Coordinates of C-alpha atoms in Angstrom, one line a residue:
M95 CA 66.5 101.8 50.7
K96 CA 64.7 98.3 50.4
N97 CA 66.6 95.5 51.8
K98 CA 65.2 92.3 52.0
V99 CA 66.1 90.1 55.3
Y100 CA 67.6 86.9 54.9
K101 CA 68.2 84.0 57.3
L102 CA 71.8 83.0 57.9
Q103 CA 72.1 79.3 56.4
E104 CA 75.8 78.6 56.9
I105 CA 78.8 80.8 59.1
D106 CA 81.1 82.0 56.2
D107 CA 84.1 84.2 56.5
E108 CA 81.9 87.3 55.1
I109 CA 79.9 87.4 58.3
I110 CA 82.9 87.3 60.5
N111 CA 84.3 89.9 58.6
L112 CA 81.2 92.2 59.0
Y113 CA 80.9 91.1 62.9
I114 CA 84.8 92.2 63.4
E115 CA 84.1 95.2 61.4
C116 CA 80.9 96.3 63.2
F117 CA 82.4 95.8 66.6
K118 CA 86.3 96.4 66.3
S119 CA 85.5 100.2 68.1
D120 CA 82.7 99.9 70.0
K121 CA 82.7 101.2 73.1
I122 CA 80.7 99.0 75.0
Y123 CA 82.8 96.2 74.4
T124 CA 85.0 95.1 77.0
S125 CA 88.5 93.8 76.8
R126 CA 87.2 89.8 76.6
D127 CA 84.9 91.0 73.7
R128 CA 88.2 92.6 72.1
N129 CA 89.9 89.4 72.8
I130 CA 87.3 87.5 70.9
L131 CA 87.4 90.1 68.1
K132 CA 91.4 88.8 67.1
N133 CA 90.1 84.7 67.4
R134 CA 88.1 83.6 64.3
D135 CA 88.0 80.4 65.3
L136 CA 86.4 81.4 68.4
I137 CA 83.7 84.1 66.4
K138 CA 82.9 80.9 64.5
K139 CA 82.4 78.8 67.1
I140 CA 79.9 81.3 68.9
F141 CA 78.0 82.0 65.6
D142 CA 77.8 78.4 65.6
Y143 CA 76.1 78.4 68.6
Y144 CA 73.6 81.5 67.9
Q145 CA 72.7 79.5 64.6
K146 CA 72.0 76.6 66.7
Y147 CA 70.1 77.8 69.6
G148 CA 68.0 80.9 67.8
V149 CA 68.5 82.7 64.5
I150 CA 71.0 84.8 62.6
L151 CA 69.3 87.4 60.3
Y152 CA 70.9 89.6 57.4
T153 CA 70.6 92.3 54.7
K154 CA 72.9 92.6 51.8
R155 CA 73.3 94.9 49.0
Y156 CA 75.2 94.2 46.0
S157 CA 75.2 90.5 47.3
K158 CA 77.3 92.0 49.7
K159 CA 76.1 91.4 53.7
I160 CA 76.0 94.8 55.4
S161 CA 73.6 94.1 58.5
F162 CA 73.1 91.3 60.8
M163 CA 71.4 89.9 64.2
C164 CA 71.7 87.3 66.3
A165 CA 69.2 86.1 68.8
L166 CA 69.1 82.8 71.2
K167 CA 66.2 81.2 72.3
M168 CA 66.8 81.0 76.2
N169 CA 64.7 77.9 76.5
E170 CA 67.3 75.9 74.5
I171 CA 70.4 77.2 75.2
L172 CA 70.8 77.2 79.1
K173 CA 70.8 73.5 78.5
D174 CA 73.8 74.1 77.0
K175 CA 76.4 74.9 80.1
E176 CA 79.8 75.3 77.8
A177 CA 77.7 77.6 75.3
V178 CA 76.0 79.5 78.4
K179 CA 79.6 79.8 79.8
L180 CA 81.1 81.1 76.3
I181 CA 78.0 83.8 75.6
F182 CA 77.2 84.8 78.9
D183 CA 80.5 85.3 80.4
K184 CA 79.9 84.1 83.6
E185 CA 83.5 84.9 85.2
K186 CA 83.1 88.2 84.5
Y187 CA 79.4 88.9 85.6
P188 CA 78.7 85.9 88.0
E189 CA 75.0 87.9 88.5
I190 CA 74.0 86.5 85.5
N191 CA 73.7 82.9 86.8
K192 CA 70.7 84.9 89.4
Y193 CA 69.4 86.9 86.4
I194 CA 69.1 83.6 83.8
N195 CA 67.3 82.0 86.6
R196 CA 64.4 84.8 87.2
I197 CA 63.8 85.7 83.5
N198 CA 61.2 83.4 81.9
K199 CA 62.9 80.6 80.1
N200 CA 60.7 81.4 76.8
S201 CA 62.2 84.8 76.4
N202 CA 64.6 85.1 73.7
Y203 CA 68.2 87.1 74.2
I204 CA 68.9 89.5 71.0
V205 CA 72.7 89.2 71.1
L206 CA 74.1 91.3 68.4
V207 CA 72.9 93.6 65.9
G208 CA 75.6 94.7 63.9
V209 CA 75.4 97.2 60.7
N210 CA 78.3 98.4 58.3
K211 CA 79.2 101.9 59.2
I212 CA 78.3 102.9 55.6
F213 CA 74.7 101.8 56.0
R214 CA 73.9 103.1 59.7
R215 CA 71.1 105.3 60.4
K216 CA 69.1 103.7 57.5
G217 CA 66.8 101.7 59.4
L218 CA 68.5 98.1 58.9
A219 CA 68.8 97.6 62.7
K220 CA 65.2 97.9 63.3
K221 CA 64.4 96.1 60.0
L222 CA 66.3 93.2 61.4
I223 CA 64.8 93.2 64.8
K224 CA 61.1 93.7 63.2
T225 CA 61.7 91.0 61.0
Y226 CA 62.9 88.7 63.7
L227 CA 60.2 89.7 66.1
Q228 CA 57.3 88.8 63.5
Y229 CA 58.6 85.7 62.0
Y230 CA 61.1 84.3 64.8
N231 CA 59.7 85.4 68.3
K232 CA 56.4 84.8 68.8
K233 CA 57.0 85.3 72.5
E234 CA 56.5 88.8 74.5
L235 CA 59.4 89.2 75.9
V236 CA 63.2 90.0 74.9
F237 CA 65.7 90.7 76.7
T238 CA 69.3 92.6 75.6
D239 CA 72.2 94.5 77.5
I240 CA 71.5 97.6 79.3
D241 CA 74.1 99.9 78.1
N242 CA 73.1 99.4 74.8
K243 CA 71.0 102.6 74.0
Y244 CA 70.5 101.9 70.5
S245 CA 68.6 98.6 70.9
L246 CA 66.8 100.1 73.7
K247 CA 65.5 103.3 71.3
I248 CA 64.6 100.5 68.9
F249 CA 62.4 98.5 71.3
K250 CA 60.6 101.8 72.4
T251 CA 59.7 102.6 68.7
L252 CA 58.7 99.1 68.4
K253 CA 56.6 99.8 71.2
F254 CA 58.0 97.6 74.0
N255 CA 57.9 98.6 77.5
I256 CA 60.7 97.9 79.9
K257 CA 59.9 95.2 82.1
E258 CA 62.6 94.8 84.1
I259 CA 65.9 96.6 84.7
N260 CA 69.4 94.4 86.1
K261 CA 73.0 95.7 86.4
N262 CA 73.8 94.8 82.9
Y263 CA 70.7 93.3 81.0
Y264 CA 66.8 94.3 80.5
I265 CA 63.6 92.8 79.5
A266 CA 61.2 94.2 77.3
Q267 CA 57.8 93.3 76.8
R268 CA 55.4 94.0 73.8
H269 CA 52.3 96.2 73.9
K270 CA 49.7 93.0 72.8
D271 CA 47.7 95.5 71.6
Y272 CA 50.1 97.2 68.8
W273 CA 51.5 93.7 67.8
H274 CA 47.9 92.0 67.1
N275 CA 47.3 94.9 64.6
Q276 CA 50.5 95.1 63.2
I277 CA 50.6 91.3 62.3
N278 CA 46.9 90.9 61.4

């Protein structure tokens, strides 16, 4: 399936509905996350932060959005205390403060990748991440949630090494030779 990747220009009901659909039965989500899914205004606020401090990419089929990913530039979002509190849930994971202070501020956080159930296992998540890495993230590092086995698998297929693991997150680093050959 050939799908073009687009950069989201405006947060709309379709992307919010896709987010809710993708994560409403996700086992990784906490009770806090499930409460967010019930509050469309809060979802919009979070997505506004994703867009302001990073990028939201999506694919579509027959003009309907079917997958998306959200990534944050750490050096930009860390300046906004309200955004950090909301996105990183500092009350539930107080160790995030120590972790954020240790990570490279030039790294990026791939927060969410969601694919409509009908279109899963067709390479859309990998395509979104690969597009992000090639066009929007010229950094060598990314980090994401430790318990997300799907993202770990995608990063490994894209020739990342796990550089560091913490209780809730891991940092992955690209093989420079692989990416130099892929981009050039």
